[in-house]
Every structure is written in structure tokens, then in C-alpha cells.
Coordinates of C-alpha atoms in Angstrom, one line a residue:
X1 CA 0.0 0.0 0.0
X2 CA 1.5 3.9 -0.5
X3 CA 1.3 4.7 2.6
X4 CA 2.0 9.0 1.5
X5 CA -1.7 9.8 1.3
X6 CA -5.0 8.7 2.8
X7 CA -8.2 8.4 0.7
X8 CA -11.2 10.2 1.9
X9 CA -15.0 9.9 0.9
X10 CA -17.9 11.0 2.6
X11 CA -20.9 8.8 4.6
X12 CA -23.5 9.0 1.4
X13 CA -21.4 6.2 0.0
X14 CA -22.9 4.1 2.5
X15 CA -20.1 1.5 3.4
X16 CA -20.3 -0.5 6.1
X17 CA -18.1 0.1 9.3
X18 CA -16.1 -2.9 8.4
X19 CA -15.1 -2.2 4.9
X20 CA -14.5 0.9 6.0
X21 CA -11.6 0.2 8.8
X22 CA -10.8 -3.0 6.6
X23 CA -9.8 -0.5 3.6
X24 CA -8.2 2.2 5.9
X25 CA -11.0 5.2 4.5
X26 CA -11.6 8.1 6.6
X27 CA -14.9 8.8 5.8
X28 CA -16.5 12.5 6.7
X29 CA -20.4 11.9 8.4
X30 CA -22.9 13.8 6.3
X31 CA -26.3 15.0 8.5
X32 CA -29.8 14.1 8.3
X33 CA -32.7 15.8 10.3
X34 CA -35.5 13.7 11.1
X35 CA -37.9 16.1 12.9
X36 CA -36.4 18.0 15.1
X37 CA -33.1 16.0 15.6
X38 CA -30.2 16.3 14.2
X39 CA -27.6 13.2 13.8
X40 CA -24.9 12.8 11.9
X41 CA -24.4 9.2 9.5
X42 CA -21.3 7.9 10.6
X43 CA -20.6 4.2 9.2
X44 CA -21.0 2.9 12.5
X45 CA -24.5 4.5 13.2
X46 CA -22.9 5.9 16.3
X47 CA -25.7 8.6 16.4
X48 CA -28.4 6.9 14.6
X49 CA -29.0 2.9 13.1
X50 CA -30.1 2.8 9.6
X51 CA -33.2 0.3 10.6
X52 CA -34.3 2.7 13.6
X53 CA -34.1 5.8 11.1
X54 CA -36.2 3.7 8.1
X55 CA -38.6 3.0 11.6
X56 CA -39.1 6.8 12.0
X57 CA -40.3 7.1 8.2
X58 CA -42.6 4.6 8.5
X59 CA -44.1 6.2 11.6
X60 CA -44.3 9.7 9.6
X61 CA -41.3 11.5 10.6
X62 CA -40.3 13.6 8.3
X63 CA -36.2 13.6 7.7
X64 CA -34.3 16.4 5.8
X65 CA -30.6 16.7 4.6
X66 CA -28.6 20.0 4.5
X67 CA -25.7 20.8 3.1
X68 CA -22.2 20.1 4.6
X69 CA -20.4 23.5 5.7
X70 CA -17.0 23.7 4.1
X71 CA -15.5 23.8 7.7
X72 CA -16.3 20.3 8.1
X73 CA -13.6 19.7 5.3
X74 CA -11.3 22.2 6.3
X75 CA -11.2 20.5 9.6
X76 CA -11.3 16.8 8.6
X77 CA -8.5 17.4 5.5
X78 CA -6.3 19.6 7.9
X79 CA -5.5 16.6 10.3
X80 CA -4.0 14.4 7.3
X81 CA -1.9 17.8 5.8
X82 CA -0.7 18.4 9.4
X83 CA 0.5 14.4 9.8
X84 CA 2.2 15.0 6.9
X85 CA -0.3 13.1 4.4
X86 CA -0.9 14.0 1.1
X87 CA -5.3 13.5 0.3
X88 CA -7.6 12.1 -2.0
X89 CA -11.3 12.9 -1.9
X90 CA -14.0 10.4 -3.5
X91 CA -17.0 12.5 -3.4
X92 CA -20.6 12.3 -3.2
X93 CA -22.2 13.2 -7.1
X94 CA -22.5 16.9 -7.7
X95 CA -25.8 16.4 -9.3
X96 CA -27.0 15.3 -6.2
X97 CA -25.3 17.3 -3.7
X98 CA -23.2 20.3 -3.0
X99 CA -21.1 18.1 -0.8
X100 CA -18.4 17.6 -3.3
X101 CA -18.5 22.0 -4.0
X102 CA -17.4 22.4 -0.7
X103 CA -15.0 20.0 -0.4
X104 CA -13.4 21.8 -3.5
X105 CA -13.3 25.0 -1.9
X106 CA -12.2 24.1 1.3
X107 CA -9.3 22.1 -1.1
X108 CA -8.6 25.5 -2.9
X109 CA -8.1 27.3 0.5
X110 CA -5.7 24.3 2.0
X111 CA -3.6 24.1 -1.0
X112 CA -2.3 27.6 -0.3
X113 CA -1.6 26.8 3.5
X114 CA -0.3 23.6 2.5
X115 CA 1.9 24.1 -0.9
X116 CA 3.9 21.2 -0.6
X117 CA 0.7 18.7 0.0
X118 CA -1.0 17.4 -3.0
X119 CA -4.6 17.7 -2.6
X120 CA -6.5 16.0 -5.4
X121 CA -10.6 15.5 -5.2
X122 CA -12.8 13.4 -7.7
X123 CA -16.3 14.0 -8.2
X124 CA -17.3 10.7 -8.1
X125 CA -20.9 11.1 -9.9
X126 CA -22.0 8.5 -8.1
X127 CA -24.6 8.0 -4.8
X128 CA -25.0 5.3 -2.0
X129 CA -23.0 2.1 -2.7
X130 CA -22.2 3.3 -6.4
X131 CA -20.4 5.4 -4.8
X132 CA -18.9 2.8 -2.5
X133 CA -18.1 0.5 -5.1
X134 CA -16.2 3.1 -6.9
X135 CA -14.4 3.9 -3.6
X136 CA -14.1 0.0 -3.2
X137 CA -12.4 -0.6 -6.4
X138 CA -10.0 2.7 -6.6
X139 CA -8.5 1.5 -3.0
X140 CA -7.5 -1.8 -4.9
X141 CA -5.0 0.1 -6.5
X142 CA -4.0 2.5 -3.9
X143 CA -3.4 -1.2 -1.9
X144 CA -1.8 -2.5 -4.6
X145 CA 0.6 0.5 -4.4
X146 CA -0.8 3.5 -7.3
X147 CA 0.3 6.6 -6.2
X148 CA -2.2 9.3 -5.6
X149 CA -2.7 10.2 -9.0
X150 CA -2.9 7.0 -10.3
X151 CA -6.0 5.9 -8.2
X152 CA -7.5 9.8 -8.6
X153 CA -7.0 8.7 -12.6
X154 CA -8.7 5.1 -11.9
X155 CA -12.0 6.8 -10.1
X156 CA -12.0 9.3 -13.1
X157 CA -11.9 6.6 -15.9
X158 CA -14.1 4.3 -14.2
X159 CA -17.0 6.7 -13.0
X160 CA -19.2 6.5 -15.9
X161 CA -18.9 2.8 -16.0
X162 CA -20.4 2.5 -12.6
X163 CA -23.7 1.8 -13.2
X164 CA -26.5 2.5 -10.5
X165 CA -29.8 1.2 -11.2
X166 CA -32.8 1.6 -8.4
X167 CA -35.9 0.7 -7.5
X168 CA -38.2 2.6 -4.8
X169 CA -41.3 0.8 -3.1
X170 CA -43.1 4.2 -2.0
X171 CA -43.6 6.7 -4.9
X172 CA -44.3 9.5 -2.4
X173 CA -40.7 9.8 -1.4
X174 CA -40.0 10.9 -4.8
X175 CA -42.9 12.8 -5.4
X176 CA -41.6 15.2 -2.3
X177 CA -38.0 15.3 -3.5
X178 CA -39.6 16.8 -7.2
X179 CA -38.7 13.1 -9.0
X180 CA -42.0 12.7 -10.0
X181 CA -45.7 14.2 -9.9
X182 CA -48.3 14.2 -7.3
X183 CA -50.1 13.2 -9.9
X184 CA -48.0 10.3 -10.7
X185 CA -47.5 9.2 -7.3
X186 CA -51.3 8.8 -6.6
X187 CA -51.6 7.1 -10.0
X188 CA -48.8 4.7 -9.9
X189 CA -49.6 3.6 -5.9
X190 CA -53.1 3.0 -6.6
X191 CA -52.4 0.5 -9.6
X192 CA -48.9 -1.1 -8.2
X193 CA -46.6 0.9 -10.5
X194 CA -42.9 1.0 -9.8
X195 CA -39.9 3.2 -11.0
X196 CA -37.1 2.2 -12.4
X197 CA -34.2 4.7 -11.9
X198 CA -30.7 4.9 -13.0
X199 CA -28.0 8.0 -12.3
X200 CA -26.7 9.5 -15.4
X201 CA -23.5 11.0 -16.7
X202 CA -23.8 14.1 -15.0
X203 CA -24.5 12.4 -11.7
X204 CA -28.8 13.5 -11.1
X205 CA -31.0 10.8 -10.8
X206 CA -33.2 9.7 -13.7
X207 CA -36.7 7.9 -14.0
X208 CA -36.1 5.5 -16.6
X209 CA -39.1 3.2 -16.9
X210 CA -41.5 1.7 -15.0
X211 CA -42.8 -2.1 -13.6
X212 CA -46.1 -3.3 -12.4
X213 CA -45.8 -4.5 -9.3
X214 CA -42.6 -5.3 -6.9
X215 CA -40.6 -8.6 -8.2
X216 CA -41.2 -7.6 -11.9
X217 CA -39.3 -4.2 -10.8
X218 CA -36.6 -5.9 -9.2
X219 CA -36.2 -8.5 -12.2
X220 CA -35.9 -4.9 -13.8
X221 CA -33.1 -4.2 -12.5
X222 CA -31.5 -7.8 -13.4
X223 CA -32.4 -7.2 -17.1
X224 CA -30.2 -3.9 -17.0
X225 CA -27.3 -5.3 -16.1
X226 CA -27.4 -7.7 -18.3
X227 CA -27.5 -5.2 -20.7
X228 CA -24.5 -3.5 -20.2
X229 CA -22.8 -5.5 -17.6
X230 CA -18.9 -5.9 -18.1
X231 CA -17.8 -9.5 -17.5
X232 CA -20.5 -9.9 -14.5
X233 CA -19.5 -13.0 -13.2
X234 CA -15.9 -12.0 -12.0
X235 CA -16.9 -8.5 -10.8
X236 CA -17.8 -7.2 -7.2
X237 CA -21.4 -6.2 -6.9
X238 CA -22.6 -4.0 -4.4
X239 CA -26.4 -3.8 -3.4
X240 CA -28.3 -1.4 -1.0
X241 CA -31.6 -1.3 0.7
X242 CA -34.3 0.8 2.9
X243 CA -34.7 -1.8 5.5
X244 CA -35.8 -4.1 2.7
X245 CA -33.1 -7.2 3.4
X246 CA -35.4 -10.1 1.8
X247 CA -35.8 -8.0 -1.4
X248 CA -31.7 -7.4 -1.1
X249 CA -31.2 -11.1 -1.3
X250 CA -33.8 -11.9 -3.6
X251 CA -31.7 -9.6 -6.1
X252 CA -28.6 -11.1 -5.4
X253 CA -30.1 -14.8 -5.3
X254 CA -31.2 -13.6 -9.2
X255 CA -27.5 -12.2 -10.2
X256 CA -26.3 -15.6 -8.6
X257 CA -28.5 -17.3 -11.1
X258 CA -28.4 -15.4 -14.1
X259 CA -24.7 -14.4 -14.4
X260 CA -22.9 -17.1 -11.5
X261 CA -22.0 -13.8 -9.8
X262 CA -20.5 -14.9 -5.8
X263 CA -19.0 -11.3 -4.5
X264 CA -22.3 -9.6 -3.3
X265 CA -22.2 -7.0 -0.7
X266 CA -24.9 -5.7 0.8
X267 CA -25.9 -2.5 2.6
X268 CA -28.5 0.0 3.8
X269 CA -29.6 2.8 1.8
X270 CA -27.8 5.1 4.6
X271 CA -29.8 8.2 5.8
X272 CA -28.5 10.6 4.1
X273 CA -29.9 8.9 0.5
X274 CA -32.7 7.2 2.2
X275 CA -34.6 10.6 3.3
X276 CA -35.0 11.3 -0.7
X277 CA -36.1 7.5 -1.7
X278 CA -37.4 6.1 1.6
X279 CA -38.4 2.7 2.9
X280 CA -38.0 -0.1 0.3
X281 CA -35.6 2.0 -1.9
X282 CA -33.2 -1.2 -4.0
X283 CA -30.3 -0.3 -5.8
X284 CA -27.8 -2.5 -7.9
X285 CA -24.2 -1.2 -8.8
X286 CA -21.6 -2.8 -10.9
X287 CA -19.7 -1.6 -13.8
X288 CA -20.9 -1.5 -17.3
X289 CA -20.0 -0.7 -20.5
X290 CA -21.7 2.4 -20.0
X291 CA -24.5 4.4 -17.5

């Protein structure tokens, strides 16, 4: 491993504790609001557990984000410059978020304090375990020795080949985050209708068709990556759920079946996603030939 820089990503790329200690990460906690709380979404769910949080929704809390200060970078990136460390930031999609924005300008400011201390930060276009997986795979080759512009050159390349694909059980969780109509929402509730999401190039999130009924919108998102899957059977997948385990290994039972995949992981939908899609929110990530 080059040991000269630590590679940082934020808590929206929802990796578990584990992975996280297991691949050496530090990871900055975004914050959710759920009523009048605040907590912040460490990996360890210190403050607040991804099951008790998809609880609250279901009882009718409603749960905000907001944006992360850029003194939460300049904090978090001085204590690696200080040791000495050069940095590399994996950052939540700027489509999505202006997480990655102010971890650019708190970068900007630090690289004048710092000359000698390379800084280098990726927008990774990617959300949730997408953006996990492409953390995942760029620390590979920082532990397989790349130096730090070698892995911020891997993330780059490999972005747009990291294919999310989603599913959400409760239209109403879009319909308040603008994904879809009121009008829609009523419509496709009342007759079982299910989106079928992907994120696009420039990192937003994008209704891409639709599915009657549950299973058929899982097998959904089966069909698209056989579509544009690269190689499926010898690559890491990554899946994330609301609170909605079963349907997690239902999907990865089916990409057992269908392509003889074996290297599943599986997470929550972490807070800071889950207050946009809500309970019984699926997503599949794996790399593809393109989004």
C-alpha cells in the first residue's frame, strides 16, 4: 500500500463500518434531520442505526438533509496535511449534492496553506454504494501500491462505468423530492406501478421506466445489467436497501442465477440517500460498458 496519502469519501457512499476500517477510508459523516433531531451518518451509526431511522419514516417522521459547511472539510482534511499526508477525496455526485462543492473550496483554500501537499478530489458522480463500489475498487489500486494520482486517474476513468440502477417501493418519497408528480405518485400507488431509476452521466437521478408490481421491478433491474454488464460474473457487486433485506437477497439470489456472480455486498440505503427515496428504496451497482 503507498502509505503517502489517505483516501477520503464522505458517509453518502454508505459503506459499512467494516469495509470501512478494513480499507483504511476516513470517511466525513454527512447529517440528516429527522424532525427536530439532528444526527450525523457515521458508518458505524454511532448517532443513529439505519433500521431505527427507516422506523421513523414509517411512523411519519419527516427527515431532511442539508448541506455540509466547508468547515467540516477544512477540519477533517487539515488533520492528514498536518501528519504530513498528502489526500484524495471520493466525493458524493455533484448532481445530487453540493457536498463535493465544498469540499473543493475548502481544497482551494488548503492548498495555499499547505503548498507542498498534493490535494487531489474526484467527483465521483455517483450516490449510496455506487459510490462505495467506486471507492471499493480505486483503493485496490492505492493497496496494490498506485500513487495518488494514479487511483484519482482510476476513479475518473471508471465513473461512468459505474452503473447505479434503483428501484423505490413508495412513490411518495420521490414525489416530495420533485422526482415525480403528485399526480403520478397517486396514480402509480393505486395501480402497483414501480420506478425504475438509473443515475446519469452528470451524476442526477433519472426515471427511466417503469414495472407493475414489486418482483417484476426488481427482475428490472437484473435485465439492466445484463444489458450493459462488463464481464459480471468475476466482478464485485454491491447492493443497498431501505430496511428491505429479503428484497436485497432476492436480487442477489437472481444475479447468482443469471450471471454465477459470488462477490455480493450488501448494505442500507444510509440516511443521508434514504430521506429522498425512503423505505423499500433497492439499488444495484456494478460496472458496465456504460451508464
Amino acid at each position: 500500500m503507498n502509505n503517502s496519502y489517505v483516501v477520503m469519501t464522505d458517509s453518502s457512499a454508505d459503506l459499512t463500518a467494516e469495509l470501512v476500517e478494513e480499507l483504511g477510508l476516513d470517511v466525513i459523516p454527512l447529517s440528516v434531520n429527522v424532525g427536530e433531531k439532528s444526527f450525523m451518518n457515521y458508518p458505524d451509526e454511532r448517532e443513529i442505526g439505519s433500521h431505527d431511522f427507516y422506523e421513523m419514516l414509517r411512523g411519519g417522521a419527516n427527515a431532511k438533509t442539508s448541506a455540509v459547511n466547508v468547515d467540516t472539510f477544512l477540519n477533517a482534511m487539515s488533520v492528514h496535511l498536518k501528519a504530513g499526508k498528502d489526500i484524495l477525496y471520493l466525493g458524493f455526485s455533484s448532481g445530487l449534492s453540493s457536498t463535493y462543492s465544498a469540499s473543493e473550496i475548502a481544497a482551494q483554500e488548503l492548498r495555499e496553506t499547505y503548498p507542498d501537499r498534493k490535494i487531489l478530489t474526484v467527483d465521483t458522480l455517483c450516490a449510496s454504494l455506487g459510490q462505495g463500489l467506486l471507492v471499493y475498487l480505486t483503493m485496490q489500486k492505492v493497496l496494490a501500491g498506485a500513487t495518488i494520482e494514479e487511483a484519482a486517474a482510476f476513479a475518473e476513468e471508471n465513473r461512468l462505468h459505474l452503473c447505479h440502477w434503483f428501484t423505490v417501493d413508495d412513490l411518495f418519497f420521490l414525489k416530495r423530492g420533485g422526482r415525480v408528480s403528485a399526480a403520478t405518485a397517486l396514480v402509480g400507488s393505486a395501480l402497483g406501478i414501480k420506478p425504475v431509476l438509473h443515475v446519469d452521466n452528470e451524476g442526477h437521478l433519472i426515471n427511466v421506466s417503469k414495472a407493475r408490481g414489486r418482483k417484476n421491478s426488481i427482475l428490472a433491474l437484473v435485465d439492466r445489467m445484463e444489458q450493459s454488464a462488463i464481464d459480471p460474473a468475476k466482478q464485485t457487486i454491491f447492493i443497498s436497501h431501505g430496511d428491505c433485506r429479503d428484497d436485497a437477497e432476492f436480487l442477489a439470489d437472481e444475479l447468482r442465477k443469471r450471471f454465477g456472480i459470488s462477490d455480493i455486498t450488501i448494505n442500507y440505503v444510509g440516511p443521508v440517500i434514504g430521506a429522498h427515496s425512503g423505505p423499500g428504496t433497492l439499488a444495484l451497482f456494478f460496472l458496465g460498458t456504460s451508464r
